[in-house]
């Protein structure tokens, strides 16, 4: 149950900040590696969530 709360919280935060993040990522004057920063953050968060799970 605790894991579901974390996922819902992360989805809510992503929904709130998605317009700003999308504008920041697709800005033509920005750096080429901005989309990769977002993917690295997604991977790190997914790894942290999986690492917190107890082995069954």
PDB file of C-alpha atoms in Angstrom:
ATOM      1  CA  UNK A   1       0.000   0.000   0.000  1.00  0.00           C
ATOM      2  CA  UNK A   2       2.843   2.367   0.787  1.00  0.00           C
ATOM      3  CA  UNK A   3       4.319   1.909  -2.696  1.00  0.00           C
ATOM      4  CA  UNK A   4       1.026   2.944  -4.312  1.00  0.00           C
ATOM      5  CA  UNK A   5       1.036   6.213  -2.402  1.00  0.00           C
ATOM      6  CA  UNK A   6       4.527   6.989  -3.660  1.00  0.00           C
ATOM      7  CA  UNK A   7       3.549   6.260  -7.255  1.00  0.00           C
ATOM      8  CA  UNK A   8       0.431   8.411  -6.988  1.00  0.00           C
ATOM      9  CA  UNK A   9       2.466  11.251  -5.485  1.00  0.00           C
ATOM     10  CA  UNK A  10       5.066  11.047  -8.255  1.00  0.00           C
ATOM     11  CA  UNK A  11       2.358  11.018 -10.923  1.00  0.00           C
ATOM     12  CA  UNK A  12       0.696  14.045  -9.363  1.00  0.00           C
ATOM     13  CA  UNK A  13       3.995  15.943  -9.276  1.00  0.00           C
ATOM     14  CA  UNK A  14       4.705  14.962 -12.888  1.00  0.00           C
ATOM     15  CA  UNK A  15       1.234  16.121 -13.937  1.00  0.00           C
ATOM     16  CA  UNK A  16       1.650  19.481 -12.221  1.00  0.00           C
ATOM     17  CA  UNK A  17       5.115  20.238 -13.579  1.00  0.00           C
ATOM     18  CA  UNK A  18       4.803  18.592 -17.013  1.00  0.00           C
ATOM     19  CA  UNK A  19       3.984  21.776 -19.008  1.00  0.00           C
ATOM     20  CA  UNK A  20       6.982  23.600 -17.565  1.00  0.00           C
ATOM     21  CA  UNK A  21       9.304  20.620 -18.049  1.00  0.00           C
ATOM     22  CA  UNK A  22       8.119  20.038 -21.609  1.00  0.00           C
ATOM     23  CA  UNK A  23       8.728  23.695 -22.501  1.00  0.00           C
ATOM     24  CA  UNK A  24      12.181  23.507 -20.908  1.00  0.00           C
ATOM     25  CA  UNK A  25      13.079  20.319 -22.796  1.00  0.00           C
ATOM     26  CA  UNK A  26      11.949  21.419 -26.282  1.00  0.00           C
ATOM     27  CA  UNK A  27      13.342  24.937 -26.074  1.00  0.00           C
ATOM     28  CA  UNK A  28      15.391  25.341 -29.284  1.00  0.00           C
ATOM     29  CA  UNK A  29      17.958  27.515 -27.538  1.00  0.00           C
ATOM     30  CA  UNK A  30      18.583  24.891 -24.873  1.00  0.00           C
ATOM     31  CA  UNK A  31      21.276  22.255 -24.622  1.00  0.00           C
ATOM     32  CA  UNK A  32      20.987  19.061 -26.682  1.00  0.00           C
ATOM     33  CA  UNK A  33      21.254  16.815 -23.611  1.00  0.00           C
ATOM     34  CA  UNK A  34      18.163  18.073 -21.764  1.00  0.00           C
ATOM     35  CA  UNK A  35      15.930  15.118 -22.734  1.00  0.00           C
ATOM     36  CA  UNK A  36      18.637  12.745 -21.535  1.00  0.00           C
ATOM     37  CA  UNK A  37      18.690  14.448 -18.132  1.00  0.00           C
ATOM     38  CA  UNK A  38      14.986  13.706 -17.769  1.00  0.00           C
ATOM     39  CA  UNK A  39      15.444  10.053 -18.729  1.00  0.00           C
ATOM     40  CA  UNK A  40      18.303   9.655 -16.265  1.00  0.00           C
ATOM     41  CA  UNK A  41      16.071  11.074 -13.528  1.00  0.00           C
ATOM     42  CA  UNK A  42      13.293   8.625 -14.432  1.00  0.00           C
ATOM     43  CA  UNK A  43      15.731   5.699 -14.329  1.00  0.00           C
ATOM     44  CA  UNK A  44      17.224   6.773 -10.984  1.00  0.00           C
ATOM     45  CA  UNK A  45      13.778   7.173  -9.411  1.00  0.00           C
ATOM     46  CA  UNK A  46      12.683   3.767 -10.714  1.00  0.00           C
ATOM     47  CA  UNK A  47      15.853   2.172  -9.347  1.00  0.00           C
ATOM     48  CA  UNK A  48      15.357   3.825  -5.946  1.00  0.00           C
ATOM     49  CA  UNK A  49      11.761   2.599  -5.746  1.00  0.00           C
ATOM     50  CA  UNK A  50      12.807  -0.948  -6.658  1.00  0.00           C
ATOM     51  CA  UNK A  51      15.724  -0.912  -4.213  1.00  0.00           C
ATOM     52  CA  UNK A  52      13.400  -0.015  -1.340  1.00  0.00           C
ATOM     53  CA  UNK A  53      11.286  -3.129  -1.892  1.00  0.00           C
ATOM     54  CA  UNK A  54      12.025  -5.921   0.529  1.00  0.00           C
ATOM     55  CA  UNK A  55      12.901  -9.292  -0.993  1.00  0.00           C
ATOM     56  CA  UNK A  56      10.075 -11.760  -0.573  1.00  0.00           C
TER      57      UNK A  56
END
